[in-house]
Tab-separated table of C-alpha atoms and ligand atoms in Angstrom:
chain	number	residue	atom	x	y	z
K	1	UNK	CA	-2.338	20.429	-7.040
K	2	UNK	CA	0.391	20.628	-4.390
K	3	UNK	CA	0.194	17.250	-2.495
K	4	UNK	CA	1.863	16.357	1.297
K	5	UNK	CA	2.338	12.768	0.636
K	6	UNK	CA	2.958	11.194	4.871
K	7	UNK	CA	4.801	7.957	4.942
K	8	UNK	CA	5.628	8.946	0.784
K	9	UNK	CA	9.085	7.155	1.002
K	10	UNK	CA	7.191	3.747	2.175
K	11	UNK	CA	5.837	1.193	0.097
K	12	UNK	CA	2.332	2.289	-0.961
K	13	UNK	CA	3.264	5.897	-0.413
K	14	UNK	CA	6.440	6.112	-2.955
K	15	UNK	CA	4.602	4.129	-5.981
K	16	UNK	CA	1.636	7.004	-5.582
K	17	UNK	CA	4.485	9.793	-5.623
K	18	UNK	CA	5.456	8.259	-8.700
K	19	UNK	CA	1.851	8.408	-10.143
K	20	UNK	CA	1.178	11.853	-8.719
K	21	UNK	CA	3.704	13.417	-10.257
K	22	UNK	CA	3.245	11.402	-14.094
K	23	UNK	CA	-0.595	13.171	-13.081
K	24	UNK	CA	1.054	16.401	-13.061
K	25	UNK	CA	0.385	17.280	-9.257
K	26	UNK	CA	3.377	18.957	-6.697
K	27	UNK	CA	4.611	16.152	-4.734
K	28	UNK	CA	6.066	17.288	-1.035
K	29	UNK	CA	6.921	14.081	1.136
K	30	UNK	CA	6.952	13.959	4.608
K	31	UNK	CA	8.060	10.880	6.247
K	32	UNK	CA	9.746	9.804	9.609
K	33	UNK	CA	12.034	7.029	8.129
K	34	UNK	CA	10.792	4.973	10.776
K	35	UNK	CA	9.994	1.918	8.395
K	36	UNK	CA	11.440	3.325	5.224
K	37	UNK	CA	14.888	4.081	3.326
K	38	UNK	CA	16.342	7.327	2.619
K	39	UNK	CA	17.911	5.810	-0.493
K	40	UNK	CA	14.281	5.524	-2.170
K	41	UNK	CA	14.587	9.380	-2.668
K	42	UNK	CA	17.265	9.278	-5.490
K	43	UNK	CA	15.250	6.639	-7.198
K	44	UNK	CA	12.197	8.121	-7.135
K	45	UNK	CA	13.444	11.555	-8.515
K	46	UNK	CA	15.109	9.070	-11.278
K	47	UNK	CA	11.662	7.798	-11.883
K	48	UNK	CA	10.247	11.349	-11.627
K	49	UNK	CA	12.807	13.301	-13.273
K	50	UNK	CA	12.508	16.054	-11.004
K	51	UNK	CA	13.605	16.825	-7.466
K	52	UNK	CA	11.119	16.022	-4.775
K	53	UNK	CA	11.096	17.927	-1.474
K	54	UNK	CA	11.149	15.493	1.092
K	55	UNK	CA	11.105	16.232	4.969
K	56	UNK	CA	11.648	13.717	7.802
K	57	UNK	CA	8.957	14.768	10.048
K	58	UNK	CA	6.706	12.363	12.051
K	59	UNK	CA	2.946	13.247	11.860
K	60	UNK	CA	2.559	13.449	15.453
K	61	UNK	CA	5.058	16.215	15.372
K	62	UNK	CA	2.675	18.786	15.119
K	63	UNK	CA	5.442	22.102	15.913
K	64	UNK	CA	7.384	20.357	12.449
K	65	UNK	CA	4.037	19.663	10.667
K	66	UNK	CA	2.251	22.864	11.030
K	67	UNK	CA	6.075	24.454	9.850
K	68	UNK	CA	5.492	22.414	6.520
K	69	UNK	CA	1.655	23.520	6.414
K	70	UNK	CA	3.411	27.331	6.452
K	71	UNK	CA	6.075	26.879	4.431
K	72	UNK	CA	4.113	25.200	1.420
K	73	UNK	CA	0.135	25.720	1.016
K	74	UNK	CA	-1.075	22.057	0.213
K	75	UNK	CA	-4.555	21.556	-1.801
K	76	UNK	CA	-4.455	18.093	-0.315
K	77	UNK	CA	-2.995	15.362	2.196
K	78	UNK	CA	-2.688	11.953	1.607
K	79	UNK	CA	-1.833	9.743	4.532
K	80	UNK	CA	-0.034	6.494	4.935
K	81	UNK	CA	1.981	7.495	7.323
K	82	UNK	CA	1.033	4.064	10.219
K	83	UNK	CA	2.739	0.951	11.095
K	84	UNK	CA	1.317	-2.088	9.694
K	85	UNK	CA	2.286	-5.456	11.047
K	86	UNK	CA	-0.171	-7.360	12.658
K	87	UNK	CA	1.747	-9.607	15.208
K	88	UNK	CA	4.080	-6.957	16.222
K	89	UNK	CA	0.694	-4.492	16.737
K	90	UNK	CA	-0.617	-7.622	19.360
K	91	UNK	CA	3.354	-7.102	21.369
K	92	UNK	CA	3.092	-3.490	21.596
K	93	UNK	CA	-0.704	-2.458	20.854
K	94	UNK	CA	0.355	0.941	22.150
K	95	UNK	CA	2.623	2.227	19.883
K	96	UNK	CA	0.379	1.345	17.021
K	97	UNK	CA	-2.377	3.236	19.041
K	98	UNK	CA	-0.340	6.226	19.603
K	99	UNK	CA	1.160	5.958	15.776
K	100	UNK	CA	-1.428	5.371	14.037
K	101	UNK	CA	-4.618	6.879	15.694
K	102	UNK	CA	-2.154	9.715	17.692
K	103	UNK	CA	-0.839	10.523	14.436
K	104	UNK	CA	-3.750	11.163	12.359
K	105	UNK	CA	-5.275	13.263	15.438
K	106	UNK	CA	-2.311	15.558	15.094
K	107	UNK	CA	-2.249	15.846	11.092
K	108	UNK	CA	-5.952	16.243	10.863
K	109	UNK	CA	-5.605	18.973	13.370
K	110	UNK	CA	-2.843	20.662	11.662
K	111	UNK	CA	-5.069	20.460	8.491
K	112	UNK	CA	-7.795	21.852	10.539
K	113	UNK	CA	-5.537	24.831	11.415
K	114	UNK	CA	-3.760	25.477	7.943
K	115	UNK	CA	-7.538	24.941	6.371
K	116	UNK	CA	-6.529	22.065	4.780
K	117	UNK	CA	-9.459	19.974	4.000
K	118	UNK	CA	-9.030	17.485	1.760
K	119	UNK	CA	-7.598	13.767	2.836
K	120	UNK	CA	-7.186	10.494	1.495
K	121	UNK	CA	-6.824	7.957	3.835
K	122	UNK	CA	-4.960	4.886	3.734
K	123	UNK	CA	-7.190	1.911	4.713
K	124	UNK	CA	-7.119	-1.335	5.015
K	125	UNK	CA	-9.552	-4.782	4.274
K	126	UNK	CA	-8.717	-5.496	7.683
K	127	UNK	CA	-11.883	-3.771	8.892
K	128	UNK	CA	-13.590	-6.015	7.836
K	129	UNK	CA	-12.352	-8.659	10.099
K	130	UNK	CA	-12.963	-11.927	8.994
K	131	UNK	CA	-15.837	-11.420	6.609
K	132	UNK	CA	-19.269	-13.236	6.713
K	133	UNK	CA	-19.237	-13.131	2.562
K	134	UNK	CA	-17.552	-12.502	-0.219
K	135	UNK	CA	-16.931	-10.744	-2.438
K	136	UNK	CA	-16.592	-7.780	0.675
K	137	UNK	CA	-18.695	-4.649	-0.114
K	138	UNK	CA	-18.082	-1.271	1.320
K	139	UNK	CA	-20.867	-2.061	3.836
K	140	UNK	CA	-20.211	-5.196	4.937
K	141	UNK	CA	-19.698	-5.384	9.160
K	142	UNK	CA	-16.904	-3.982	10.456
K	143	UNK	CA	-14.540	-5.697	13.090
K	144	UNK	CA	-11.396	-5.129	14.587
K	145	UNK	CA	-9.574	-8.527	14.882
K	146	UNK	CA	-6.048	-7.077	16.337
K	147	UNK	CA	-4.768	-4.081	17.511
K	148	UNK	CA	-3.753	-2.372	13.737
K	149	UNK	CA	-6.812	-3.115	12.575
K	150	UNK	CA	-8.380	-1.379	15.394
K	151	UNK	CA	-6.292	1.082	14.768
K	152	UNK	CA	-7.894	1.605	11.135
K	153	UNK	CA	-11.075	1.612	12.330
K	154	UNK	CA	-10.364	4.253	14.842
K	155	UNK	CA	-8.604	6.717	12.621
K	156	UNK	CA	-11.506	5.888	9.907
K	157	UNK	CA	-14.421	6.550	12.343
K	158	UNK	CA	-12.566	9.728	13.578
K	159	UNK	CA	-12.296	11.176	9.846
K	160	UNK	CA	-15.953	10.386	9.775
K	161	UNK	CA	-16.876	12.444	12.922
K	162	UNK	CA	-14.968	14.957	11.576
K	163	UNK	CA	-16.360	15.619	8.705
K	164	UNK	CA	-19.668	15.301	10.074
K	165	UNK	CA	-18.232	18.265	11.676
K	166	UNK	CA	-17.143	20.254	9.211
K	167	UNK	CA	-19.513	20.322	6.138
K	168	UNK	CA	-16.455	21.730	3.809
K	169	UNK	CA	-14.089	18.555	5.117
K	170	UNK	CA	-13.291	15.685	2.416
K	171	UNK	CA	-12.192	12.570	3.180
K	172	UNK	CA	-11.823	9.321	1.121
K	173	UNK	CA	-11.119	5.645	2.792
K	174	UNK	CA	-9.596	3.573	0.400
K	175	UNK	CA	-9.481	0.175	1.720
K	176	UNK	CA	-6.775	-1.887	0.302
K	177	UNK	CA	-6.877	-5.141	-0.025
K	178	UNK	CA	-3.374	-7.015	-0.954
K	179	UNK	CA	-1.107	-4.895	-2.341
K	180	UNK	CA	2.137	-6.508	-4.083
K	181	UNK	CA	4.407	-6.026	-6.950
K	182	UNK	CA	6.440	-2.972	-7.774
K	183	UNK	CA	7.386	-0.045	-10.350
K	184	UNK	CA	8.059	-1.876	-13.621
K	185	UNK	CA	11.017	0.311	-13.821
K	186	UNK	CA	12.306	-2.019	-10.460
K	187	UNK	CA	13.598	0.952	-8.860
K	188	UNK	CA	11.259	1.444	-6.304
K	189	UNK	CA	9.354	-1.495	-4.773
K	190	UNK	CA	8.553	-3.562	-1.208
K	191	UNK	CA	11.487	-3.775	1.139
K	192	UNK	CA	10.219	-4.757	4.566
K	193	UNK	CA	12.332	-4.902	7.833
K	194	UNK	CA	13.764	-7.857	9.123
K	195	UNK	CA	11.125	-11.250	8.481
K	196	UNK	CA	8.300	-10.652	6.553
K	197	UNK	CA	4.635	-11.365	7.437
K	198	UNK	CA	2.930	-10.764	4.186
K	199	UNK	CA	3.362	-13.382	1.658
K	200	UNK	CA	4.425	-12.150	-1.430
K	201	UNK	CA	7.595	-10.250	0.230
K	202	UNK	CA	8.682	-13.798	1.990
K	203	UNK	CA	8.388	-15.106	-1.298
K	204	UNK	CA	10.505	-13.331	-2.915
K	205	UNK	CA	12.855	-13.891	-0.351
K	206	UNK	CA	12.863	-17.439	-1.153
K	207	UNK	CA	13.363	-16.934	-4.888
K	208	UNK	CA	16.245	-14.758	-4.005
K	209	UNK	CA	17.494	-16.842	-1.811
K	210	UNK	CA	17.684	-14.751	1.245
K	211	UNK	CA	15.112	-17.497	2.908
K	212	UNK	CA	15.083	-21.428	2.182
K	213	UNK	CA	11.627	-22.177	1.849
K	214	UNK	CA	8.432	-20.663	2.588
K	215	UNK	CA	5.886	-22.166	4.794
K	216	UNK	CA	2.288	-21.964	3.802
K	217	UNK	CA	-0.248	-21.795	6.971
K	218	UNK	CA	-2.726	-24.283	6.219
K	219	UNK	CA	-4.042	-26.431	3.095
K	220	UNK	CA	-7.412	-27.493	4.993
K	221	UNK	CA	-9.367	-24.351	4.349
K	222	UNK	CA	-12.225	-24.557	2.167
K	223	UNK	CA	-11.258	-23.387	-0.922
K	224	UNK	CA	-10.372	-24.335	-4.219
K	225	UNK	CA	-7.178	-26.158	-3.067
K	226	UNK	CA	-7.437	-25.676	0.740
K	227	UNK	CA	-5.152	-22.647	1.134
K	228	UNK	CA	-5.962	-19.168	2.177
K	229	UNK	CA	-7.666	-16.885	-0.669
K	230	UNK	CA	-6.676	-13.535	-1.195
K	231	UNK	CA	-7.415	-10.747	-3.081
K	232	UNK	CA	-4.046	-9.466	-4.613
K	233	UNK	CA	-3.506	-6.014	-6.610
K	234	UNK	CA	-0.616	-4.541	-8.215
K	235	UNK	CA	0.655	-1.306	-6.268
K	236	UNK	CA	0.908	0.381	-9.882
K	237	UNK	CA	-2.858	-0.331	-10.119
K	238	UNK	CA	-3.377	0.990	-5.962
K	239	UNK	CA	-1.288	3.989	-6.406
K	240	UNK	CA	-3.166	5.017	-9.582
K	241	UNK	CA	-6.322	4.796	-7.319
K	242	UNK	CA	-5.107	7.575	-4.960
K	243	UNK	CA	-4.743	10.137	-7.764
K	244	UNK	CA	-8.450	8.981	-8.707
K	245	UNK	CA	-9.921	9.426	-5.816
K	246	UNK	CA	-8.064	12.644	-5.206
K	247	UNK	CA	-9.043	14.149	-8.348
K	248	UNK	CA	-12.588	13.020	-7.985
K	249	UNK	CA	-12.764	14.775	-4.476
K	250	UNK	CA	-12.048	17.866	-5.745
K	251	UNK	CA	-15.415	18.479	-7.698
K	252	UNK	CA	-17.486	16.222	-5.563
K	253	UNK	CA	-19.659	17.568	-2.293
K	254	UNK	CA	-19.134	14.575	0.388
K	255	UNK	CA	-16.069	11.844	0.732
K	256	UNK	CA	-16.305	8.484	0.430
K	257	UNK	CA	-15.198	5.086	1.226
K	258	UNK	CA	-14.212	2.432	-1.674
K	259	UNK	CA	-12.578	-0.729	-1.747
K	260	UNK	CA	-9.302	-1.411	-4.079
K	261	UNK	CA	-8.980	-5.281	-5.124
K	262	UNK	CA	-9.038	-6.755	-8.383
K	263	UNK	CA	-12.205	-8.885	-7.430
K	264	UNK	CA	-10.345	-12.129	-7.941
K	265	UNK	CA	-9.635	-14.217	-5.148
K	266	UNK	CA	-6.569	-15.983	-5.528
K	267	UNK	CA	-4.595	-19.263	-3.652
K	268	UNK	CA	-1.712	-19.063	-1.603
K	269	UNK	CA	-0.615	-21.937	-3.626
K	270	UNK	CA	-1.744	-20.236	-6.922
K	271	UNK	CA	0.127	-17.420	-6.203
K	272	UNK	CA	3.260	-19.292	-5.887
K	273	UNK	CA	2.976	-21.161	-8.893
K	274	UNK	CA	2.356	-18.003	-10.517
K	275	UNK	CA	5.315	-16.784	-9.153
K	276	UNK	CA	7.782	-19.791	-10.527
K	277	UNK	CA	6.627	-19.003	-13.956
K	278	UNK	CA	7.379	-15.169	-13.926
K	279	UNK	CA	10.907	-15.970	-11.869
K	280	UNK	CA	11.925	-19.515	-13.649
K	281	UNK	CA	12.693	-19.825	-10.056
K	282	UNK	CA	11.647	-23.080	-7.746
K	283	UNK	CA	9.768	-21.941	-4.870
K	284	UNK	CA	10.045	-24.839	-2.083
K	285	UNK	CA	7.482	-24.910	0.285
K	286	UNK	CA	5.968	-26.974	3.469
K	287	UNK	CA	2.549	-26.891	4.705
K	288	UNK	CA	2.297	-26.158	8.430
K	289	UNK	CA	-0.355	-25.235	10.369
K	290	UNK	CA	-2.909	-22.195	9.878
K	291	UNK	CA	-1.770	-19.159	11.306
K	292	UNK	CA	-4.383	-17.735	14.183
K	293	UNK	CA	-6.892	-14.695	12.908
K	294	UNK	CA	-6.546	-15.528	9.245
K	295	UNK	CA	-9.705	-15.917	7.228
K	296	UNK	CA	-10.261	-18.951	4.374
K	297	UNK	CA	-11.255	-16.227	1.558
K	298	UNK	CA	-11.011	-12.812	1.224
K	299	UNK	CA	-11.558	-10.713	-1.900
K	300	UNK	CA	-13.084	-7.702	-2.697
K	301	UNK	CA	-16.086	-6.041	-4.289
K	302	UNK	CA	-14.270	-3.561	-5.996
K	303	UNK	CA	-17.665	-1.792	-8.107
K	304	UNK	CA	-17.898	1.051	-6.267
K	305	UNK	CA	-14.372	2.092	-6.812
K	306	UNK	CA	-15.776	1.844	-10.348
K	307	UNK	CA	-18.581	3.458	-10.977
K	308	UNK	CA	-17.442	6.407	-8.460
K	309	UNK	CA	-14.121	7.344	-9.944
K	310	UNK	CA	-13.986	5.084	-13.023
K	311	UNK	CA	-10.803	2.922	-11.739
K	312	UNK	CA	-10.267	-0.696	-11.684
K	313	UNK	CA	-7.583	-2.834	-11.706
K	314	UNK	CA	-5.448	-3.561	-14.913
K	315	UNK	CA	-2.924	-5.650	-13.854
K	316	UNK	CA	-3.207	-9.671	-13.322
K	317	UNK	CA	-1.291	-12.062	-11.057
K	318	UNK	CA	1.235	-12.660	-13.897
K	319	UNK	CA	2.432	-8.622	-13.952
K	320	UNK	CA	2.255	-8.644	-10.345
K	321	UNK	CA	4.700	-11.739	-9.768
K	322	UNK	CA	6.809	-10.514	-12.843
K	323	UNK	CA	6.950	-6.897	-11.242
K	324	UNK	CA	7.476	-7.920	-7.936
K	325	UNK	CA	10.589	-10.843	-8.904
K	326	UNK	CA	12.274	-7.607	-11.397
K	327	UNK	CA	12.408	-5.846	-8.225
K	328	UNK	CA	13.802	-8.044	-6.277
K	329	UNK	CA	16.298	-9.707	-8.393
K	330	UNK	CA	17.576	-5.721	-9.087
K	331	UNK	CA	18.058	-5.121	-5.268
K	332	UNK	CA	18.328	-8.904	-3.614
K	333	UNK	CA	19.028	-6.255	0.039
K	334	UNK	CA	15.812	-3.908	-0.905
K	335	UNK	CA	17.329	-0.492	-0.699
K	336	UNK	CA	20.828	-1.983	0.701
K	337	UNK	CA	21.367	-2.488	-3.163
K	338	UNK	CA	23.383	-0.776	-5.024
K	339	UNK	CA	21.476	1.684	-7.711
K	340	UNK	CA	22.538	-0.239	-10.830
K	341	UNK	CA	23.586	1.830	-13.698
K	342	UNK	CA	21.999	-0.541	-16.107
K	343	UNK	CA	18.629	-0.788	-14.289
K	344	UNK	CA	15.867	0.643	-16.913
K	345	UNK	CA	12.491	-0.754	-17.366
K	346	UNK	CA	12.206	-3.701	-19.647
K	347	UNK	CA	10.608	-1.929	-22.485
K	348	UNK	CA	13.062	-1.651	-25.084
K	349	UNK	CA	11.970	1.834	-26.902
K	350	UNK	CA	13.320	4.647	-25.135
K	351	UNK	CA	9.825	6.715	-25.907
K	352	UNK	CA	7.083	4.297	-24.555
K	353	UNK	CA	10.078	3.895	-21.360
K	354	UNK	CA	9.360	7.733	-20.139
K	355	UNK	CA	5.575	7.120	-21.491
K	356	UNK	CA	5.127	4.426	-19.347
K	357	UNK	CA	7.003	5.992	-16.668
K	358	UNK	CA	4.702	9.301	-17.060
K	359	UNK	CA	1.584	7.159	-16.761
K	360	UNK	CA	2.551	4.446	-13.926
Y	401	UD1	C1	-2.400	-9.738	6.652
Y	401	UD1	C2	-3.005	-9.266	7.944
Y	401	UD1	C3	-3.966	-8.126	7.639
Y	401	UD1	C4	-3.233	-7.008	6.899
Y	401	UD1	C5	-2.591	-7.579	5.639
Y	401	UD1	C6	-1.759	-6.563	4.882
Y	401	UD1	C7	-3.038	-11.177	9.488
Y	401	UD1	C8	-3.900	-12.155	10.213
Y	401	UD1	N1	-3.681	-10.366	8.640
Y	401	UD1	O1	-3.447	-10.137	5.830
Y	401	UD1	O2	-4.514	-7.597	8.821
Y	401	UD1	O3	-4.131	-5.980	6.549
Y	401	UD1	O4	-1.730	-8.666	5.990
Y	401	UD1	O5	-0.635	-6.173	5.614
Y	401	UD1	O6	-1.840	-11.121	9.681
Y	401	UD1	N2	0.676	-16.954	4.117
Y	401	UD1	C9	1.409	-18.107	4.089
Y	401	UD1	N3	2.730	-18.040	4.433
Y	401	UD1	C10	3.350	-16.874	4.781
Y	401	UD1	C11	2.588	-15.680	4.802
Y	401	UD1	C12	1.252	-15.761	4.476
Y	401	UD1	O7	0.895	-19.176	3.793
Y	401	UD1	O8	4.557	-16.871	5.092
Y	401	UD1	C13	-0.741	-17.004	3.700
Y	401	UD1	C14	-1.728	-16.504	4.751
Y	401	UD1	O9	-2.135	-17.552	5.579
Y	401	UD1	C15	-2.849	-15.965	3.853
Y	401	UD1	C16	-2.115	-15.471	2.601
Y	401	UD1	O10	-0.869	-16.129	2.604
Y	401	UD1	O11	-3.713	-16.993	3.472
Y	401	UD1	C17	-1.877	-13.977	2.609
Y	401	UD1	O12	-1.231	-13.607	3.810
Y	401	UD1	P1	-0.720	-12.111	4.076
Y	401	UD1	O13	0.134	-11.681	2.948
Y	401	UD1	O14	-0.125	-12.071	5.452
Y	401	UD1	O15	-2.041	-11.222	4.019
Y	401	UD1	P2	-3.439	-11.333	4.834
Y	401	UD1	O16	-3.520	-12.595	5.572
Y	401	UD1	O17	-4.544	-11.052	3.902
């Protein structure tokens, strides 16, 4: 299929590229740059092995987007095209309103015009607020706690009316929970702007030693060693997923909404110790206070994915620190890096390199 990828040279969006294309499938990328580097182009067509189109066009640009609907006739979209911090979305809750709800009205009404009518949607746990159980199932309560996650409510409950709409429209929600980690290959991977909020990206920071220590936000919660519980999952493992549920859409008569986690609820504190044993690297941390909205425990249900499009996660905490450290010890400035010469995936046979490559 011939796939527009929005927001494909961000974090989420340039791992699925990567597993599009190993899947066979067209990849054309549009993307405003507004939270991404125009360096991860060359590495992804290294990881690819093929030149990628790729236009910088923001979704709510519908004169550009509806050019790129003419130019190229797309089976499918697939959207991550939002911002995606939560403090910054409670300082200007307009700008994520008018990215990320404004910009899937315009896309979904360029599809509507080009007769485009297949979407995957780029989700978030976040909808479900701060969950009354765990593990979270697909119909567990929904609650917007901040402005983004409003914002993913919105845009999900718009798809909805739309396809309610349109009998031959077919969406899939795919709610992620924690994505971390990066290509094996450590060419592509998570370079956020300025001070990360999410904490596998401060993290590495510390083991890098861009940052000096790393503060965890509370050890009183009730869990197994009183710091927040999350559900982590390898972006390898989450960028499979969209080519899943993409491929599954095609032959199936309604969309669907499934959540991608591992299942396994793991420790802020587990997580880092995890972390020193891929790296070798100390982490050193201090316990301050917890940080307002976040929940004690949040992991996933992740059956449905299952049983609907066969797909769960393969990839533990260990391959997600060890991915996530390669990356960031290869490019200590994210994209600011230089493209090493030497940098190859750590599997030493050159054939199970491009088969691993093909299939990531
Ligand atoms: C956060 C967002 C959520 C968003 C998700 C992915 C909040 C309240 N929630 O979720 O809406 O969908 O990111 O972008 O911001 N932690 C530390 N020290 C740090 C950073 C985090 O101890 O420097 C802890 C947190 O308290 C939490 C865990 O690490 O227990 C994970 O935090 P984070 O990576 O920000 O993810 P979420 O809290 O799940």
């Amino acid at each position: 299929m011939r796939i527009l990828v929005c927001g494909g040279a961000g974090y989420i969006g340039s791992h699925t590229c990567v597993a599009l294309a190993g899947r066979g499938h067209q990849v054309v990328i549009a993307d405003s740059g507004v939270n991404s580097s125009s360096r991860v182009m060359q590495r992804l067509q290294r990881l690819v092995g093929a030149p990628l189109s790729m236009h910088r066009v923001d979704v709510r640009d519908r004169r550009a987007m509806a050019a790129l609907f003419a130019t190229y006739r797309f089976d499918a979209v697939l959207h991550f095209a939002a911002l995606k911090a939560v403090g910054d979305s409670c300082r200007r809750p307009l700008d994520y309103f008018d990215n990320n709800i404004g910009g899937t009205i315009a896309l979904l009404q360029v599809m509507q015009e080009a007769g485009v009518r297949r979407l995957v949607f780029s989700s978030s746990a976040t909808v479900y607020g701060d969950p009354s159980q765990v593990p979270v199932r697909e119909d567990a309560a929904l609650q917007a706690t901040n402005p983004y996650g409003r914002t993913k409510l919105v845009a999900e409950q718009l798809i909805e009316d739309l396809c309610g709409s349109d009998p031959h429209f077919r969406a899939a929600n795919l709610r992620y929970f924690n994505p971390v980690g990066a290509h094996p290959s450590g060419l592509i991977g998570e370079d956020p702007c300025g001070e990360p909020n999410n904490l596998m990206p401060y993290i590495c920071q510390v083991a890098v030693g861009q940052r000096d220590r790393l503060q965890v936000f509370g050890s009183d919660y009730p869990t197994v060693d009183g710091t927040g519980v999350r559900d982590y999952i390898h972006v390898v493992d989450l960028a499979r997923a969209h080519v899943d549920a993409l491929e599954y859409m095609v032959g199936a008569d309604r969309g669907f909404t499934v959540n991608l986690g591992t299942g396994r609820g793991i420790s802020v504190l587990e997580l880092v110790h995890a972390f020193e044993r891929a790296s070798g690297r100390r982490i050193p941390y201090d316990v301050v206070a917890r940080r307002p909205g976040d929940s004690a425990e949040v992991f996933a249900d992740p059956s449905l994915a299952h049983a609907l499009l066969g797909w769960r996660a393969e990839h533990d905490v260990d391959a997600m620190c060890r991915d996530a450290w390669h990356w960031q010890a290869q490019n200590p400035q994210g994209y600011r890096s230089p493209l090493r010469r030497a940098t190859t995936p750590r599997v030493q046979r050159p054939r199970a390199v491009v088969a691993r490559l093909a299939g990531a």
